[in-house]
């Protein structure tokens, strides 16, 4: 809540102002001003106010504007206590009905009593809207816009009210008129204003005493003959001193002049005509409720409670969503950092991985290339074993060859699908003493499943050592059979 350092009162004859600083729960007076208002056009009043405030060293910023009792209509209302949210609307309706006000013609605010009762006993006040607009315009032009606008009598009440419930009467002659206030505990029971002459101090005092007698008479009826514990006079000492004896006679109660307050440090300034302004600043500083015409209490919608619960639920959901979003965002960022670290590591390891597989494929290719190694000596030994021991068949020539077709490596296949195709060829040139011997030799090779046998034709009688020449051509049984090899380190 904003705490205001400046309080201003724009009276019909005087401008009053005070600036303070905050000292704990109290105030320290920094500068004051009480200036008589000259007769001038209303258009230049704002410039005159600004010049005086600047010359007095008043800080700029929002101010608390005080309104005198004779500028407002005050009523005490006793209303059956409805829902607290509907109380502002009921007060507004009751005041407009009683004062015959049209909508928008006045600004209405109220102050509930501090004592809780079954019904709502409260102090209501109505200020003409034109007065509010005029005050706002002048103070805005003076570079001290209105922050709050309240009754000066509430400032007096905040200074002298008895928190223990005592009845205090106050005669405030510090303004351009007199204000008579009756307090019961912390609450204002009666407030009346009266005009004062502009003559000498003794004339003003006499006029104030006459008005006090009238007020006291009416109070005896209105306040049901309440016992007044103390009377407090506020104002210039030249006026209040002559009133002391007369007020004791009128009220038969102790009478004092307000000159100090435990929460206000005057710092050498004369504040005898500024107590009401200091009281308003102190009440605002301490967070006490005030009537505020610049921001009157507004009626609460009948479904306001449900709306508040809905807003609270929406707020909880919003906070929950924010927490979930924050947690999710944190998790995403964490996972992104992990992914970045993995990608960095992958970028470092990928060349090694590719080099490993390149070497692996090379090794597989070499293994397949060298896997085709026919055992020619073994084949030749088999051929020798099949010769006739009697010398009926002799070998003239043996020719061996390997038909190698290379490694077949499909692009989409793995190493285990690589293959090599090769065909071993063996040509035997022999001579036999008869066709039967040659045919027997050939039959041995036909029965051997390791070879396919081909012949160039019938055996002829053209041998050099034996009559019949025999030629046998052997090759691997299946030329499409692939030889495969698994590279070292393969899965």
Tab-separated table of N, CA and C in Angstrom, residues 388-458:
chain	number	residue	atom	x	y	z
A	388	UNK	N	47.570	-98.726	-62.306
A	388	UNK	CA	47.681	-100.176	-62.199
A	388	UNK	C	49.063	-100.533	-61.691
A	389	UNK	N	49.174	-101.298	-60.639
A	389	UNK	CA	50.496	-101.643	-60.121
A	389	UNK	C	51.310	-102.519	-61.087
A	390	UNK	N	50.598	-103.173	-61.988
A	390	UNK	CA	51.308	-104.046	-62.944
A	390	UNK	C	51.926	-103.295	-64.090
A	391	UNK	N	51.728	-101.998	-64.103
A	391	UNK	CA	52.237	-101.178	-65.205
A	391	UNK	C	51.360	-101.193	-66.413
A	392	UNK	N	50.083	-101.616	-66.199
A	392	UNK	CA	49.165	-101.638	-67.339
A	392	UNK	C	48.710	-100.250	-67.715
A	393	UNK	N	48.970	-99.214	-66.863
A	393	UNK	CA	48.567	-97.828	-67.158
A	393	UNK	C	49.617	-96.910	-66.565
A	394	UNK	N	50.061	-95.968	-67.362
A	394	UNK	CA	51.086	-95.016	-66.915
A	394	UNK	C	50.608	-93.606	-67.221
A	395	UNK	N	51.039	-92.623	-66.379
A	395	UNK	CA	50.721	-91.204	-66.595
A	395	UNK	C	51.779	-90.580	-67.471
A	396	UNK	N	51.302	-89.868	-68.452
A	396	UNK	CA	52.234	-89.134	-69.312
A	396	UNK	C	52.364	-87.677	-68.851
A	397	UNK	N	51.187	-87.066	-68.501
A	397	UNK	CA	51.210	-85.617	-68.182
A	397	UNK	C	50.032	-85.296	-67.260
A	398	UNK	N	50.298	-84.405	-66.325
A	398	UNK	CA	49.256	-83.906	-65.419
A	398	UNK	C	49.253	-82.375	-65.508
A	399	UNK	N	48.131	-81.768	-65.812
A	399	UNK	CA	47.992	-80.300	-65.901
A	399	UNK	C	46.913	-79.845	-64.914
A	400	UNK	N	47.239	-78.890	-64.107
A	400	UNK	CA	46.296	-78.369	-63.095
A	400	UNK	C	46.098	-76.861	-63.307
A	401	UNK	N	44.899	-76.398	-63.108
A	401	UNK	CA	44.589	-74.963	-63.266
A	401	UNK	C	43.451	-74.559	-62.305
A	402	UNK	N	43.455	-73.277	-61.918
A	402	UNK	CA	42.411	-72.733	-61.028
A	402	UNK	C	41.731	-71.573	-61.743
A	403	UNK	N	40.467	-71.765	-62.014
A	403	UNK	CA	39.672	-70.705	-62.670
A	403	UNK	C	39.045	-69.836	-61.565
A	404	UNK	N	39.677	-68.664	-61.231
A	404	UNK	CA	39.277	-67.800	-60.105
A	404	UNK	C	38.470	-66.620	-60.646
A	405	UNK	N	37.261	-66.455	-60.145
A	405	UNK	CA	36.359	-65.405	-60.636
A	405	UNK	C	36.258	-64.202	-59.686
A	406	UNK	N	37.033	-64.154	-58.618
A	406	UNK	CA	37.044	-63.008	-57.706
A	406	UNK	C	35.991	-63.101	-56.607
A	407	UNK	N	35.938	-62.014	-55.767
A	407	UNK	CA	35.026	-61.962	-54.614
A	407	UNK	C	33.766	-61.189	-54.998
A	408	UNK	N	32.628	-61.772	-54.718
A	408	UNK	CA	31.338	-61.115	-54.969
A	408	UNK	C	30.844	-60.501	-53.652
A	409	UNK	N	30.823	-59.165	-53.602
A	409	UNK	CA	30.405	-58.456	-52.376
A	409	UNK	C	29.197	-57.580	-52.685
A	410	UNK	N	27.962	-58.029	-52.388
A	410	UNK	CA	26.768	-57.205	-52.644
A	410	UNK	C	26.815	-55.903	-51.836
A	411	UNK	N	26.307	-54.801	-52.412
A	411	UNK	CA	26.342	-53.495	-51.738
A	411	UNK	C	25.444	-53.461	-50.501
A	412	UNK	N	24.318	-54.150	-50.553
A	412	UNK	CA	23.366	-54.101	-49.449
A	412	UNK	C	23.566	-55.235	-48.455
A	413	UNK	N	24.446	-56.144	-48.750
A	413	UNK	CA	24.657	-57.272	-47.866
A	413	UNK	C	25.806	-57.041	-46.912
A	414	UNK	N	25.839	-57.851	-45.849
A	414	UNK	CA	26.932	-57.777	-44.904
A	414	UNK	C	28.081	-58.666	-45.333
A	415	UNK	N	29.075	-58.742	-44.461
A	415	UNK	CA	30.259	-59.556	-44.757
A	415	UNK	C	29.885	-61.023	-44.883
A	416	UNK	N	28.872	-61.454	-44.096
A	416	UNK	CA	28.492	-62.865	-44.138
A	416	UNK	C	27.838	-63.247	-45.454
A	417	UNK	N	27.508	-62.276	-46.290
A	417	UNK	CA	26.928	-62.567	-47.597
A	417	UNK	C	27.948	-62.467	-48.725
A	418	UNK	N	29.157	-62.143	-48.378
A	418	UNK	CA	30.198	-62.118	-49.407
A	418	UNK	C	30.519	-63.555	-49.844
A	419	UNK	N	30.942	-63.726	-51.085
A	419	UNK	CA	31.264	-65.069	-51.622
A	419	UNK	C	32.353	-64.957	-52.683
A	420	UNK	N	33.066	-66.085	-52.874
A	420	UNK	CA	34.088	-66.164	-53.924
A	420	UNK	C	33.824	-67.439	-54.736
A	421	UNK	N	33.883	-67.327	-56.019
A	421	UNK	CA	33.647	-68.466	-56.914
A	421	UNK	C	34.938	-68.802	-57.661
A	422	UNK	N	35.276	-70.089	-57.586
A	422	UNK	CA	36.495	-70.580	-58.274
A	422	UNK	C	36.280	-72.034	-58.691
A	423	UNK	N	36.868	-72.428	-59.777
A	423	UNK	CA	36.763	-73.807	-60.297
A	423	UNK	C	38.166	-74.383	-60.484
A	424	UNK	N	38.370	-75.525	-59.850
A	424	UNK	CA	39.671	-76.226	-60.017
A	424	UNK	C	39.588	-77.164	-61.220
A	425	UNK	N	40.597	-77.122	-62.052
A	425	UNK	CA	40.640	-77.975	-63.260
A	425	UNK	C	41.906	-78.845	-63.219
A	426	UNK	N	41.693	-80.132	-63.614
A	426	UNK	CA	42.800	-81.114	-63.615
A	426	UNK	C	42.707	-81.953	-64.901
A	427	UNK	N	43.785	-81.996	-65.672
A	427	UNK	CA	43.832	-82.775	-66.932
A	427	UNK	C	44.891	-83.866	-66.775
A	428	UNK	N	44.426	-85.123	-66.945
A	428	UNK	CA	45.339	-86.273	-66.824
A	428	UNK	C	45.548	-86.891	-68.204
A	429	UNK	N	46.792	-86.993	-68.636
A	429	UNK	CA	47.169	-87.679	-69.895
A	429	UNK	C	47.855	-88.989	-69.506
A	430	UNK	N	47.251	-90.151	-69.936
A	430	UNK	CA	47.811	-91.470	-69.582
A	430	UNK	C	47.783	-92.410	-70.798
A	431	UNK	N	48.477	-93.563	-70.633
A	431	UNK	CA	48.480	-94.601	-71.666
A	431	UNK	C	48.155	-95.917	-70.992
A	432	UNK	N	47.287	-96.719	-71.655
A	432	UNK	CA	46.875	-98.007	-71.106
A	432	UNK	C	47.154	-99.110	-72.115
A	433	UNK	N	47.338	-100.319	-71.563
A	433	UNK	CA	47.647	-101.431	-72.453
A	433	UNK	C	46.402	-101.939	-73.140
A	434	UNK	N	45.208	-101.572	-72.633
A	434	UNK	CA	43.957	-101.969	-73.292
A	434	UNK	C	42.890	-100.917	-72.984
A	435	UNK	N	41.825	-100.981	-73.712
A	435	UNK	CA	40.720	-100.050	-73.496
A	435	UNK	C	40.084	-100.297	-72.127
A	436	UNK	N	40.047	-101.573	-71.711
A	436	UNK	CA	39.409	-101.886	-70.454
A	436	UNK	C	40.160	-101.245	-69.293
A	437	UNK	N	41.492	-101.287	-69.400
A	437	UNK	CA	42.285	-100.667	-68.330
A	437	UNK	C	42.017	-99.163	-68.277
A	438	UNK	N	41.983	-98.522	-69.437
A	438	UNK	CA	41.713	-97.077	-69.476
A	438	UNK	C	40.329	-96.742	-68.949
A	439	UNK	N	39.361	-97.624	-69.307
A	439	UNK	CA	38.006	-97.359	-68.844
A	439	UNK	C	37.891	-97.533	-67.328
A	440	UNK	N	38.618	-98.496	-66.785
A	440	UNK	CA	38.606	-98.698	-65.329
A	440	UNK	C	39.165	-97.468	-64.621
A	441	UNK	N	40.280	-96.937	-65.188
A	441	UNK	CA	40.883	-95.729	-64.589
A	441	UNK	C	39.901	-94.554	-64.614
A	442	UNK	N	39.227	-94.423	-65.722
A	442	UNK	CA	38.256	-93.323	-65.854
A	442	UNK	C	37.088	-93.524	-64.886
A	443	UNK	N	36.649	-94.792	-64.719
A	443	UNK	CA	35.503	-95.066	-63.866
A	443	UNK	C	35.769	-94.682	-62.414
A	444	UNK	N	37.039	-94.862	-61.975
A	444	UNK	CA	37.379	-94.448	-60.609
A	444	UNK	C	37.109	-92.953	-60.401
A	445	UNK	N	37.436	-92.153	-61.388
A	445	UNK	CA	37.220	-90.699	-61.263
A	445	UNK	C	35.736	-90.335	-61.366
A	446	UNK	N	34.990	-91.077	-62.142
A	446	UNK	CA	33.558	-90.809	-62.252
A	446	UNK	C	32.870	-91.056	-60.915
A	447	UNK	N	33.304	-92.130	-60.245
A	447	UNK	CA	32.700	-92.467	-58.966
A	447	UNK	C	33.135	-91.512	-57.855
A	448	UNK	N	34.197	-90.773	-58.087
A	448	UNK	CA	34.666	-89.793	-57.086
A	448	UNK	C	33.799	-88.534	-57.188
A	449	UNK	N	32.973	-88.246	-56.132
A	449	UNK	CA	32.034	-87.118	-56.157
A	449	UNK	C	32.731	-85.769	-56.090
A	450	UNK	N	34.008	-85.764	-55.799
A	450	UNK	CA	34.733	-84.500	-55.708
A	450	UNK	C	35.007	-83.893	-57.071
A	451	UNK	N	34.808	-84.655	-58.133
A	451	UNK	CA	35.146	-84.171	-59.467
A	451	UNK	C	34.043	-84.489	-60.456
A	452	UNK	N	33.955	-83.654	-61.447
A	452	UNK	CA	33.160	-83.937	-62.637
A	452	UNK	C	34.129	-84.324	-63.746
A	453	UNK	N	33.795	-85.349	-64.439
A	453	UNK	CA	34.705	-85.925	-65.442
A	453	UNK	C	34.199	-85.592	-66.831
A	454	UNK	N	35.116	-85.146	-67.658
A	454	UNK	CA	34.818	-84.896	-69.078
A	454	UNK	C	35.878	-85.598	-69.921
A	455	UNK	N	35.496	-86.097	-71.097
A	455	UNK	CA	36.444	-86.791	-71.985
A	455	UNK	C	36.398	-86.163	-73.359
A	456	UNK	N	37.489	-86.309	-74.049
A	456	UNK	CA	37.574	-85.707	-75.391
A	456	UNK	C	37.110	-86.662	-76.480
A	457	UNK	N	36.825	-87.919	-76.109
A	457	UNK	CA	36.385	-88.910	-77.104
A	457	UNK	C	36.886	-90.293	-76.736
A	458	UNK	N	36.731	-91.245	-77.657
A	458	UNK	CA	37.158	-92.621	-77.387
A	458	UNK	C	38.673	-92.713	-77.346
